[in-house]
Coordinates of C-alpha atoms in Angstrom, one line a residue:
Chain A
M29 CA 121.7 108.5 182.5
N30 CA 118.9 106.1 182.2
W31 CA 118.8 102.6 181.1
I32 CA 117.9 103.6 177.6
T33 CA 121.2 105.4 177.0
N34 CA 123.2 103.0 179.2
Y35 CA 121.9 99.8 177.8
V36 CA 119.4 99.9 175.0
R37 CA 121.2 102.3 172.8
P38 CA 124.5 100.5 172.7
T39 CA 122.8 97.2 172.2
I40 CA 120.9 98.7 169.2
N41 CA 124.2 100.2 168.0
S42 CA 126.0 96.9 168.2
L43 CA 123.2 95.1 166.6
F44 CA 123.2 97.4 163.6
S45 CA 126.9 98.0 163.8
R46 CA 126.7 101.7 163.3
R47 CA 130.2 103.1 162.7
E48 CA 129.4 106.5 164.0
V49 CA 128.6 106.6 167.7
P50 CA 126.7 109.7 168.7
D51 CA 128.4 112.0 171.3
N52 CA 131.5 109.8 171.5
L53 CA 130.1 108.2 174.6
W54 CA 131.2 104.8 173.5
T55 CA 134.6 103.5 172.4
K56 CA 135.1 100.4 170.6
C57 CA 138.0 98.3 171.8
P58 CA 140.4 98.0 168.8
E59 CA 141.5 94.6 170.1
C60 CA 138.3 92.7 171.0
G61 CA 135.6 95.0 169.6
T62 CA 133.7 95.4 172.8
M63 CA 131.8 98.7 173.1
L64 CA 133.0 100.4 176.2
F65 CA 131.1 103.2 177.9
H66 CA 133.4 106.3 178.2
R67 CA 133.0 106.7 182.0
E68 CA 133.7 103.1 182.7
L69 CA 136.6 103.1 180.3
S70 CA 138.2 106.2 181.9
E71 CA 137.6 104.8 185.4
N72 CA 139.5 101.8 184.2
L73 CA 142.4 104.0 183.0
N74 CA 141.5 103.4 179.3
V75 CA 142.1 99.7 179.7
C76 CA 139.4 97.5 178.0
T77 CA 137.3 95.8 180.7
G78 CA 136.8 92.9 178.3
C79 CA 140.3 92.0 177.1
D80 CA 142.7 94.2 179.2
H81 CA 143.9 95.9 176.0
H82 CA 145.7 99.1 177.0
M83 CA 144.5 102.1 175.0
A84 CA 146.2 105.4 174.8
L85 CA 146.0 107.5 178.0
A86 CA 146.8 111.2 177.7
P87 CA 149.4 112.5 180.2
R88 CA 146.9 114.8 182.0
E89 CA 144.4 111.9 182.6
R90 CA 147.2 109.6 183.6
F91 CA 148.5 112.1 186.1
E92 CA 145.1 112.7 187.5
A93 CA 144.8 109.1 188.3
L94 CA 148.4 108.7 189.4
F95 CA 148.9 111.5 191.8
D96 CA 147.4 111.6 195.3
G97 CA 144.0 113.1 195.1
G98 CA 144.6 113.9 191.4
I99 CA 146.7 116.9 192.4
F100 CA 149.9 117.8 190.6
A101 CA 151.6 121.0 189.5
E102 CA 152.9 121.6 186.1
I103 CA 156.6 122.5 185.7
E104 CA 157.3 125.3 183.4
V105 CA 159.0 124.3 180.2
P106 CA 161.1 126.9 178.3
A107 CA 159.6 127.7 175.0
A108 CA 161.3 126.3 171.9
V109 CA 161.8 128.2 168.7
A110 CA 158.7 127.8 166.6
D111 CA 159.4 126.1 163.2
P112 CA 163.2 126.5 163.4
L113 CA 163.8 125.2 159.9
H114 CA 160.8 126.8 158.2
F115 CA 159.8 123.3 157.4
R116 CA 157.1 122.7 154.8
D117 CA 155.9 119.4 153.4
Q118 CA 152.4 119.0 152.1
K119 CA 151.4 121.2 155.0
K120 CA 153.3 123.9 156.9
Y121 CA 154.7 122.8 160.2
P122 CA 153.1 125.7 162.1
D123 CA 149.8 124.6 160.7
R124 CA 150.3 121.1 161.9
M125 CA 151.2 122.5 165.3
K126 CA 148.1 124.6 165.4
D127 CA 145.9 121.5 164.6
A128 CA 147.7 119.4 167.2
R129 CA 147.2 122.1 169.8
K130 CA 143.6 122.5 169.0
K131 CA 143.0 118.7 169.1
T132 CA 144.8 118.0 172.4
G133 CA 144.6 121.3 174.2
E134 CA 148.3 120.9 175.1
K135 CA 151.3 123.0 174.1
D136 CA 153.3 120.1 172.8
A137 CA 153.9 116.4 173.2
M138 CA 155.3 116.3 176.7
L139 CA 153.8 117.3 180.0
V140 CA 156.1 117.6 183.1
V141 CA 154.7 117.8 186.5
E142 CA 155.5 117.5 190.2
G143 CA 153.4 116.1 193.0
E144 CA 153.0 113.1 195.3
I145 CA 152.2 109.5 194.6
G146 CA 151.5 107.5 197.8
R147 CA 152.9 110.5 199.7
T148 CA 156.1 110.1 197.8
S149 CA 157.3 113.3 196.1
V150 CA 158.2 112.8 192.5
V151 CA 158.7 114.6 189.2
A152 CA 157.0 113.0 186.3
A153 CA 156.9 113.5 182.6
G154 CA 154.3 112.1 180.2
Q155 CA 154.5 112.0 176.4
D156 CA 151.4 112.5 174.5
F157 CA 151.0 110.3 171.5
S158 CA 147.9 112.2 170.3
F159 CA 150.1 115.3 169.8
M160 CA 151.8 114.7 166.4
G161 CA 152.5 111.1 167.3
G162 CA 154.3 112.2 170.5
S163 CA 157.2 113.2 168.3
M164 CA 160.4 114.5 169.9
G165 CA 161.4 118.0 169.0
M166 CA 163.0 120.9 170.8
Y167 CA 160.0 121.3 173.2
V168 CA 160.1 117.7 174.2
G169 CA 163.8 118.0 174.8
N170 CA 163.3 121.2 176.9
A171 CA 160.6 119.4 178.9
I172 CA 162.8 116.5 179.8
I173 CA 165.7 118.8 180.7
A174 CA 163.3 121.0 182.8
G175 CA 162.0 117.9 184.5
A176 CA 165.4 116.6 185.3
E177 CA 166.6 119.9 186.6
R178 CA 163.6 120.2 188.8
A179 CA 164.1 116.7 190.1
V180 CA 167.7 117.4 190.9
A181 CA 166.8 120.7 192.6
L182 CA 164.2 119.0 194.8
K183 CA 166.1 115.7 195.1
R184 CA 163.2 113.7 193.8
P185 CA 163.0 110.7 191.6
F186 CA 162.0 111.3 188.0
I187 CA 159.4 109.1 186.4
L188 CA 158.9 109.3 182.6
F189 CA 156.1 107.8 180.6
S190 CA 157.2 107.5 177.0
A191 CA 155.0 107.3 173.9
A192 CA 156.2 108.4 170.5
G193 CA 156.9 107.3 167.0
G194 CA 160.3 108.9 167.2
A195 CA 161.9 112.2 166.4
R196 CA 159.9 115.1 164.8
M197 CA 161.0 115.2 161.2
Q198 CA 159.7 118.8 160.9
E199 CA 162.5 119.9 163.1
G200 CA 165.1 118.0 161.1
I201 CA 168.5 117.7 162.6
L202 CA 167.4 119.6 165.7
S203 CA 165.0 116.9 166.5
L204 CA 167.8 114.3 166.2
M205 CA 169.9 116.5 168.5
Q206 CA 167.3 115.8 171.2
M207 CA 168.9 112.4 171.6
P208 CA 172.1 113.8 173.1
R209 CA 170.2 116.6 174.7
T210 CA 167.9 114.4 176.7
T211 CA 170.8 112.1 177.5
V212 CA 172.4 115.0 179.2
A213 CA 169.2 115.3 181.3
V214 CA 169.6 111.6 182.2
E215 CA 173.2 112.2 183.2
M216 CA 172.1 115.0 185.5
L217 CA 169.9 112.5 187.4
R218 CA 172.5 109.9 187.4
E219 CA 175.1 112.2 188.9
A220 CA 172.6 113.3 191.6
N221 CA 172.0 109.7 192.4
L222 CA 168.3 110.1 191.7
P223 CA 166.2 107.3 190.4
Y224 CA 165.1 107.6 186.8
I225 CA 162.3 105.3 186.0
V226 CA 160.9 104.8 182.5
V227 CA 157.5 103.5 181.8
L228 CA 157.3 102.6 178.1
T229 CA 153.8 102.8 176.7
H230 CA 152.4 102.0 173.3
P231 CA 154.1 102.9 171.1
T232 CA 157.7 103.9 171.8
T233 CA 160.0 103.7 168.8
G234 CA 162.8 105.4 166.8
G235 CA 165.0 108.1 168.3
V236 CA 163.0 108.2 171.5
T237 CA 163.7 104.5 172.3
A238 CA 167.3 105.1 171.2
S239 CA 167.8 107.8 173.8
Y240 CA 166.1 108.7 177.1
A241 CA 163.4 105.9 176.9
M242 CA 166.0 103.2 177.2
L243 CA 168.3 104.7 179.8
G244 CA 166.2 104.3 182.9
D245 CA 167.5 102.7 186.1
V246 CA 164.3 100.7 186.0
Q247 CA 162.6 99.9 182.7
I248 CA 158.9 99.1 183.0
A249 CA 156.5 98.6 180.1
E250 CA 152.8 98.4 179.8
P251 CA 151.5 95.2 178.4
N252 CA 151.6 94.6 174.6
A253 CA 153.2 98.0 173.9
L254 CA 155.1 98.3 170.7
I255 CA 158.7 99.1 171.6
G256 CA 161.6 99.2 169.1
F257 CA 164.1 101.1 167.1
A258 CA 163.1 100.4 163.5
G259 CA 159.6 100.1 162.2
T260 CA 158.2 96.6 161.7
R261 CA 157.6 97.3 158.0
V262 CA 161.1 98.6 157.4
I263 CA 162.6 95.5 159.0
E264 CA 160.4 93.1 157.0
Q265 CA 161.4 94.9 153.8
T266 CA 165.1 94.7 154.8
I267 CA 165.3 91.1 155.8
R268 CA 162.5 89.9 153.5
E269 CA 160.9 87.7 156.0
K270 CA 157.9 87.8 158.2
L271 CA 158.5 88.7 161.8
P272 CA 157.4 86.4 164.6
E273 CA 154.2 86.9 166.5
G274 CA 154.6 89.5 169.3
F275 CA 157.9 90.9 167.8
Q276 CA 158.8 94.3 169.4
R277 CA 156.0 93.9 172.0
S278 CA 156.6 94.4 175.7
E279 CA 156.5 90.7 176.5
Y280 CA 158.9 89.9 173.7
L281 CA 161.4 92.5 175.0
L282 CA 161.1 91.2 178.5
D283 CA 161.9 87.7 177.2
H284 CA 165.0 89.2 175.4
G285 CA 166.2 90.9 178.6
M286 CA 165.5 94.4 177.4
L287 CA 163.1 95.3 180.2
D288 CA 162.8 94.8 184.0
R289 CA 159.1 94.4 184.1
V290 CA 155.8 94.4 182.2
T291 CA 153.1 95.8 184.4
H292 CA 149.4 96.2 184.0
R293 CA 148.3 99.9 184.2
K294 CA 146.1 99.3 187.2
D295 CA 149.1 98.0 189.2
L296 CA 151.6 100.7 188.0
R297 CA 150.9 103.3 190.7
E298 CA 151.6 100.9 193.5
E299 CA 154.6 99.5 191.8
L300 CA 156.1 103.0 191.2
I301 CA 155.5 103.9 194.8
T302 CA 157.2 100.7 196.0
I303 CA 160.2 101.1 193.7
T304 CA 160.8 104.8 194.2
R305 CA 160.6 104.5 197.9
M306 CA 163.2 101.7 198.1
L307 CA 165.5 103.5 195.7
M308 CA 165.1 106.8 197.7
G309 CA 165.8 105.0 201.0
L310 CA 162.4 105.7 202.3
P311 CA 160.4 103.4 204.6
P312 CA 157.7 101.3 203.1
A313 CA 154.5 103.1 202.2
V314 CA 151.5 102.2 204.4
M315 CA 148.8 101.1 202.0
G316 CA 145.6 102.1 203.7
E317 CA 143.2 100.8 201.1
L318 CA 142.3 97.4 202.5
P319 CA 140.3 96.9 205.7
K320 CA 142.1 94.9 208.3
P321 CA 140.9 91.4 209.1
D322 CA 140.7 92.3 212.8
T323 CA 137.0 92.5 213.6
N324 CA 137.6 94.6 216.7
S325 CA 139.4 97.3 214.9
K326 CA 137.4 100.4 214.4
T327 CA 139.0 101.2 211.1
D328 CA 136.8 98.6 209.5
D329 CA 133.9 101.0 209.6
Q330 CA 135.9 103.8 208.0
P331 CA 135.5 104.3 204.3
D332 CA 138.2 103.0 202.1
G333 CA 140.6 105.0 200.0
T334 CA 142.7 106.5 202.8
P335 CA 145.8 107.6 201.1
A336 CA 149.0 105.8 201.8
E337 CA 151.2 107.6 204.3
D338 CA 154.7 107.7 205.4
A339 CA 155.4 105.1 208.1
K340 CA 157.7 107.5 209.8
K341 CA 154.8 109.7 210.9
Chain B
M14 CA 186.7 103.9 135.9
T15 CA 185.0 107.0 137.1
H16 CA 181.5 106.4 138.6
Y17 CA 179.3 109.3 137.4
L18 CA 176.3 110.5 139.3
E19 CA 173.0 111.2 137.6
F20 CA 173.6 115.0 137.5
E21 CA 177.1 114.5 136.2
K22 CA 175.9 112.9 132.9
P23 CA 176.8 116.0 130.7
L24 CA 180.2 115.9 132.3
A25 CA 180.5 112.2 131.7
E26 CA 179.8 112.8 128.0
I27 CA 182.6 115.4 127.6
E28 CA 185.1 113.5 129.6
G29 CA 184.2 110.4 127.7
K30 CA 184.8 112.1 124.4
A31 CA 188.2 113.4 125.5
E32 CA 189.1 109.9 126.6
E33 CA 187.9 108.4 123.3
L34 CA 190.0 110.9 121.3
R35 CA 193.1 110.0 123.3
A36 CA 192.4 106.3 122.9
L37 CA 192.2 106.8 119.2
A38 CA 195.4 108.8 119.1
R39 CA 197.1 106.0 121.0
A40 CA 196.0 103.5 118.4
N41 CA 196.9 105.7 115.5
E42 CA 200.1 107.6 116.0
E43 CA 199.5 110.0 113.0
M44 CA 196.5 111.5 114.6
D45 CA 197.0 114.7 116.7
V46 CA 194.1 115.2 119.0
E47 CA 195.8 116.8 121.9
Q48 CA 194.5 120.2 121.1
E49 CA 190.9 119.1 120.8
A50 CA 191.1 116.9 123.8
A51 CA 192.6 119.7 125.9
G52 CA 189.7 121.9 124.8
L53 CA 187.3 119.2 126.1
D54 CA 189.2 118.9 129.3
K55 CA 188.9 122.6 129.9
K56 CA 185.2 122.5 129.2
A57 CA 184.8 119.6 131.6
A58 CA 186.8 121.4 134.3
T59 CA 184.6 124.5 134.0
M60 CA 181.5 122.4 134.1
L61 CA 182.7 120.5 137.2
V62 CA 183.3 123.7 139.0
D63 CA 179.9 125.0 138.0
L64 CA 178.1 121.7 139.0
Y65 CA 179.7 121.6 142.4
K66 CA 179.5 125.3 143.2
N67 CA 175.9 125.1 144.3
L68 CA 174.9 121.5 144.8
S69 CA 171.2 121.1 145.7
P70 CA 170.7 119.2 149.0
W71 CA 169.5 116.1 147.1
R72 CA 172.7 116.2 144.9
K73 CA 174.7 116.6 148.1
C74 CA 173.1 113.3 149.3
Q75 CA 174.2 111.6 146.2
V76 CA 177.7 112.9 146.5
A77 CA 177.8 112.0 150.2
R78 CA 176.9 108.4 149.3
H79 CA 179.2 108.3 146.3
P80 CA 180.8 104.8 146.2
D81 CA 184.3 106.2 145.4
R82 CA 184.4 108.6 148.3
P83 CA 187.1 107.7 150.7
H84 CA 185.7 105.6 153.5
C85 CA 186.6 105.1 157.1
K86 CA 189.3 102.5 156.3
D87 CA 190.9 104.8 153.8
Y88 CA 191.2 107.6 156.3
I89 CA 192.5 105.4 159.0
N90 CA 195.1 103.8 156.7
A91 CA 196.3 107.2 155.4
L92 CA 196.1 109.4 158.4
F93 CA 197.0 107.2 161.4
K94 CA 200.2 105.4 162.2
E95 CA 200.4 102.1 164.1
Y96 CA 196.7 101.4 163.7
T97 CA 195.9 98.5 165.9
P98 CA 192.4 97.2 165.4
L99 CA 190.5 96.0 168.4
A100 CA 187.6 93.8 167.9
G101 CA 184.4 92.6 169.6
D102 CA 181.9 93.7 172.2
R103 CA 182.8 90.8 174.6
N104 CA 179.2 89.7 174.6
F105 CA 178.0 88.5 171.3
A106 CA 180.1 89.2 168.2
D107 CA 182.4 91.5 166.3
D108 CA 180.4 93.9 164.1
H109 CA 182.3 94.5 160.9
A110 CA 180.2 97.6 160.1
V111 CA 182.2 99.3 162.9
M112 CA 186.0 99.4 162.9
G113 CA 188.1 100.9 165.6
G114 CA 191.3 100.6 167.6
L115 CA 194.4 102.3 168.9
A116 CA 196.4 104.5 166.5
R117 CA 198.6 107.6 166.4
L118 CA 197.6 110.8 164.9
G119 CA 201.0 112.4 164.5
D120 CA 202.6 111.4 167.7
T121 CA 199.5 111.4 169.8
A122 CA 198.0 108.0 170.7
V123 CA 194.3 108.1 170.1
M124 CA 191.3 105.8 169.9
V125 CA 189.8 105.9 166.4
I126 CA 186.3 104.5 165.8
G127 CA 184.2 104.6 162.6
H128 CA 181.6 103.1 160.3
E129 CA 183.0 101.3 157.3
K130 CA 180.7 100.9 154.3
G131 CA 183.0 98.7 152.1
N132 CA 184.0 99.4 148.5
D133 CA 182.9 96.4 146.4
T134 CA 180.1 93.9 146.6
K135 CA 182.1 91.5 148.8
T136 CA 183.3 94.1 151.4
R137 CA 180.0 95.9 151.3
I138 CA 178.2 92.7 152.4
E139 CA 180.9 92.0 154.9
R140 CA 180.5 95.5 156.3
N141 CA 176.7 95.4 156.1
F142 CA 176.9 98.7 154.1
G143 CA 178.0 100.5 157.2
M144 CA 174.8 99.7 159.1
A145 CA 175.9 98.7 162.6
R146 CA 174.1 96.2 164.8
P147 CA 174.0 96.5 168.6
E148 CA 177.4 94.7 168.8
G149 CA 178.9 97.6 166.8
Y150 CA 177.7 100.2 169.2
R151 CA 178.8 98.1 172.2
K152 CA 182.2 97.6 170.7
A153 CA 182.4 101.4 170.4
I154 CA 181.3 101.8 174.0
R155 CA 184.0 99.4 175.1
L156 CA 186.7 101.3 173.1
M157 CA 185.5 104.7 174.4
E158 CA 185.7 103.3 178.0
M159 CA 189.2 102.1 177.3
A160 CA 190.2 105.5 175.8
D161 CA 188.7 107.3 178.8
K162 CA 190.6 105.0 181.2
F163 CA 194.0 105.6 179.6
G164 CA 193.4 109.3 178.7
L165 CA 193.4 108.8 174.9
P166 CA 191.5 111.3 172.8
I167 CA 188.7 109.7 170.7
I168 CA 188.2 110.3 167.0
T169 CA 185.1 109.0 165.4
L170 CA 184.6 108.8 161.6
V171 CA 180.9 108.8 160.8
D172 CA 179.6 107.3 157.6
T173 CA 176.4 105.3 157.9
P174 CA 172.9 105.1 156.3
G175 CA 171.7 104.3 159.8
A176 CA 171.6 101.6 162.3
Y177 CA 170.7 98.2 160.9
P178 CA 166.9 97.5 160.9
G179 CA 167.0 93.7 161.5
K180 CA 165.3 91.1 163.6
G181 CA 168.3 90.1 165.6
A182 CA 169.4 93.7 166.0
E183 CA 166.1 94.6 167.6
E184 CA 166.1 91.5 169.8
R185 CA 169.6 92.3 171.1
G186 CA 168.6 95.9 171.9
Q187 CA 169.5 98.2 169.0
S188 CA 167.9 101.2 170.7
E189 CA 169.5 100.5 174.1
A190 CA 172.9 100.1 172.4
I191 CA 172.6 103.4 170.6
A192 CA 171.4 105.2 173.7
R193 CA 174.3 103.8 175.8
S194 CA 176.8 104.8 173.1
T195 CA 175.5 108.4 173.0
E196 CA 175.6 108.4 176.8
K197 CA 179.2 107.1 176.8
C198 CA 180.1 109.9 174.4
L199 CA 178.8 112.4 176.9
Q200 CA 180.7 110.8 179.8
V201 CA 184.2 110.5 178.6
K202 CA 186.8 112.9 180.1
V203 CA 188.9 112.9 177.0
P204 CA 188.5 115.0 173.8
L205 CA 186.0 113.5 171.4
I206 CA 186.1 114.7 167.8
S207 CA 183.6 113.5 165.2
V208 CA 184.1 113.8 161.5
I209 CA 181.1 113.2 159.3
I210 CA 182.9 111.9 156.2
G211 CA 179.8 110.9 154.2
E212 CA 176.4 110.0 155.5
G213 CA 175.4 110.8 159.0
G214 CA 172.3 108.7 159.2
S215 CA 170.1 109.4 162.2
G216 CA 170.5 107.7 165.5
G217 CA 173.1 105.4 164.1
A218 CA 175.3 108.5 163.6
V219 CA 174.4 110.3 166.8
A220 CA 175.7 107.3 168.8
F221 CA 179.3 108.2 167.6
A222 CA 178.9 111.9 166.8
T223 CA 178.1 113.3 170.2
G224 CA 181.4 115.0 170.5
N225 CA 183.2 118.1 171.6
K226 CA 183.7 119.2 168.0
I227 CA 181.7 118.0 165.0
L228 CA 183.6 118.4 161.7
M229 CA 181.7 117.9 158.5
L230 CA 183.1 117.4 155.0
E231 CA 181.8 120.0 152.5
H232 CA 179.5 117.5 150.8
S233 CA 178.6 115.3 153.7
I234 CA 175.1 115.2 155.2
Y235 CA 173.7 114.6 158.6
S236 CA 170.0 114.0 159.1
V237 CA 167.2 112.7 161.3
I238 CA 165.9 110.5 158.5
S239 CA 166.9 109.8 154.9
P240 CA 165.2 112.1 152.3
E241 CA 163.6 109.0 150.8
G242 CA 162.2 107.9 154.2
C243 CA 161.0 111.4 155.0
A244 CA 159.3 111.7 151.6
S245 CA 157.5 108.5 151.9
I246 CA 156.1 109.4 155.4
L247 CA 155.3 113.1 154.9
W248 CA 154.7 113.3 151.2
K249 CA 153.4 109.7 151.0
D250 CA 155.6 109.5 147.9
A251 CA 159.2 108.3 148.1
E252 CA 159.9 110.1 144.8
K253 CA 159.7 113.4 146.6
M254 CA 163.1 113.0 148.0
R255 CA 164.4 116.2 146.4
E256 CA 161.8 118.2 148.3
A257 CA 162.4 116.3 151.5
A258 CA 166.2 116.8 151.2
E259 CA 165.6 120.5 150.8
A260 CA 163.2 120.7 153.8
L261 CA 165.4 118.7 156.2
R262 CA 168.4 121.1 156.1
L263 CA 170.8 118.2 156.1
T264 CA 173.8 119.8 154.4
A265 CA 177.0 120.6 156.1
Q266 CA 176.4 124.3 155.4
D267 CA 173.0 124.3 157.0
L268 CA 174.3 122.4 160.0
L269 CA 177.1 124.9 160.5
K270 CA 174.4 127.7 160.6
L271 CA 172.4 125.6 163.1
G272 CA 175.4 125.1 165.3
V273 CA 175.4 121.3 165.0
A274 CA 178.6 121.3 163.0
D275 CA 181.6 123.3 164.2
T276 CA 183.7 123.2 161.1
V277 CA 183.1 122.4 157.5
I278 CA 186.1 120.9 155.7
K279 CA 186.5 122.0 152.1
E280 CA 186.6 119.2 149.6
P281 CA 188.5 119.2 146.3
V282 CA 186.6 120.4 143.3
G283 CA 184.1 117.8 142.2
G284 CA 184.0 116.2 145.7
A285 CA 186.2 113.9 147.7
Q286 CA 185.7 111.1 145.3
R287 CA 187.6 113.0 142.5
D288 CA 190.7 113.6 144.6
R289 CA 190.7 111.2 147.5
T290 CA 194.2 112.1 148.6
A291 CA 193.4 115.8 148.9
A292 CA 190.2 115.1 150.8
I293 CA 192.0 112.8 153.2
E294 CA 194.8 115.4 153.8
A295 CA 192.2 118.1 154.4
V296 CA 190.6 116.0 157.1
G297 CA 194.0 115.2 158.6
R298 CA 194.8 118.9 158.9
A299 CA 191.5 119.7 160.5
L300 CA 191.9 116.9 163.0
E301 CA 195.3 118.0 164.0
T302 CA 194.2 121.6 164.6
T303 CA 191.0 120.6 166.5
L304 CA 192.9 118.0 168.6
A305 CA 195.6 120.5 169.6
E306 CA 192.9 122.9 170.7
L307 CA 191.0 120.4 172.7
L308 CA 194.1 118.9 174.4
K309 CA 194.6 122.3 176.1
K310 CA 191.4 121.7 178.1
K311 CA 191.1 119.9 181.4
P312 CA 189.1 116.6 181.6
D313 CA 186.2 118.1 183.5
A314 CA 186.0 121.0 181.2
L315 CA 185.7 118.7 178.2
V316 CA 182.7 117.0 179.8
K317 CA 181.1 120.2 180.8
D318 CA 181.6 121.9 177.4
R319 CA 180.3 118.9 175.6
R320 CA 177.1 118.9 177.6
K321 CA 176.7 122.6 177.4
K322 CA 177.1 122.4 173.6
Y323 CA 174.1 120.1 173.4
L324 CA 172.0 121.8 176.0
D325 CA 172.4 125.1 174.2
L326 CA 171.9 123.7 170.7
G327 CA 168.9 124.8 168.6
S328 CA 167.9 127.7 170.9
K329 CA 168.1 130.0 167.9
G330 CA 166.9 127.9 165.0
L331 CA 167.9 128.8 161.5
A332 CA 168.6 132.5 161.5
A333 CA 166.5 133.3 158.4

């Protein structure tokens, strides 16, 4: 990349406010309008460098940043019956699925993996809002159950990143039944005394919030995420009044005692390591990133980025 | 006065005519209308059978929401003895959309919990149209815990358009309350029987209806979203509720096929609203049979079976 593509072109673009950005190299922050270069944005975990707005982060990208060395293994999820109700609205459900698969390159709206974060073994699940609004159907239920079963088998904590509008209407009552089904998965973890940590990301609403996403031992949310049961518009229509600023946002929920923490995406990894290690009875992680102040120490000369390691070694 | 649904209009005309004739005859003793009126009665009866024989899903929704259908309170008063209401969530309030307490079904002491919609303007407002707030679910959790502690079977009567979408409800954790209530349903070591008596509206229903056995009345519905809501989202047109009702497979008959419902309780001809006593009695019989069956199981088996039921659910889809 030269300075023309890096600097001149975006400047021209912003000057003439072109709506179409060639090659999708630039993303406009929906919050503050800053044009963000894609590499810079992805290095910053899709958080705006200008205003700290947290944009959507697909599970695969999230896990690449979360796991040590970007290494994780996918856990196999039992296939769900395709189109169990033969559902058809303006479009056939199988066609909607095909489109979503093509768009995301994923099988469905939930990715379950295992790996290490800060040398701490975990099982993690990430919900993909770009896949039909992250909606919860049979597959998502299967994924959570598979993740919980794997966590129990390996005696590992289970970390779940939620993002969904709610249940997948195209699977009708069977999508609703994922509420009790995923709750059974949470019960498995509870009985095995394994930590279940939920990270709520924007947005998490409907039947997802009213089941597994609100049953964590620790409930963390990313800043300014929309979290709630009913949609804002439905509530406004029901009570016929305007809702207060920040209603159903992470900070609002924190104020009302519904969350343990609101954590910036860049701090999440370290926080998850700290919490899971304490809950699992492991010694503190040694965070090797910062050079020691001791000038005599040779480690000063070593490059940064040494992965955290178990203190028991 | 009978409350007629939109699709019952032709029936209303005939029954109205018969009624008119009889009223005339009462005013004028010389008139003999009985034969004609009886003819109309017969016609109406045939029409009623025909109308209700193959109700479309959307019509089922209307019947399920019929204001004259027996509600939770009616079932509790008629079927249970020594009903002792227990109130409050011990945190914030007592939610009148949810009623519950100790009672006896036959001789067996049980905990009964349900949504109550109310039956006139005053009670409907008082009951918030059967839409529970977090306090309602937390009251239910408390009662389920008590039942579990003292080994009392739990019976839930489900009839709600959904959980209340309000500001305070959200602030006090509507979703958390529903999630915990569902969780409690899965934890209790006593039999849990749910009867969908009218409307099983989404998460607000799941919170009570995660049971060992789910019984549904013939014309009750249970759905992830109301047909109107589904139509406005997927069809971008709330008037397409007929199509949405069709697509959602929300009738008791479809849910039986899908394995969500275990039993469908037959309603009197013309729906529970036409013969409330018969409907309530049918529910009573089904409850007694189901409870007797579940009481034979050990506490741990009840928990295990309940979980297995949900884990296995939907693995086949609708066998077309």
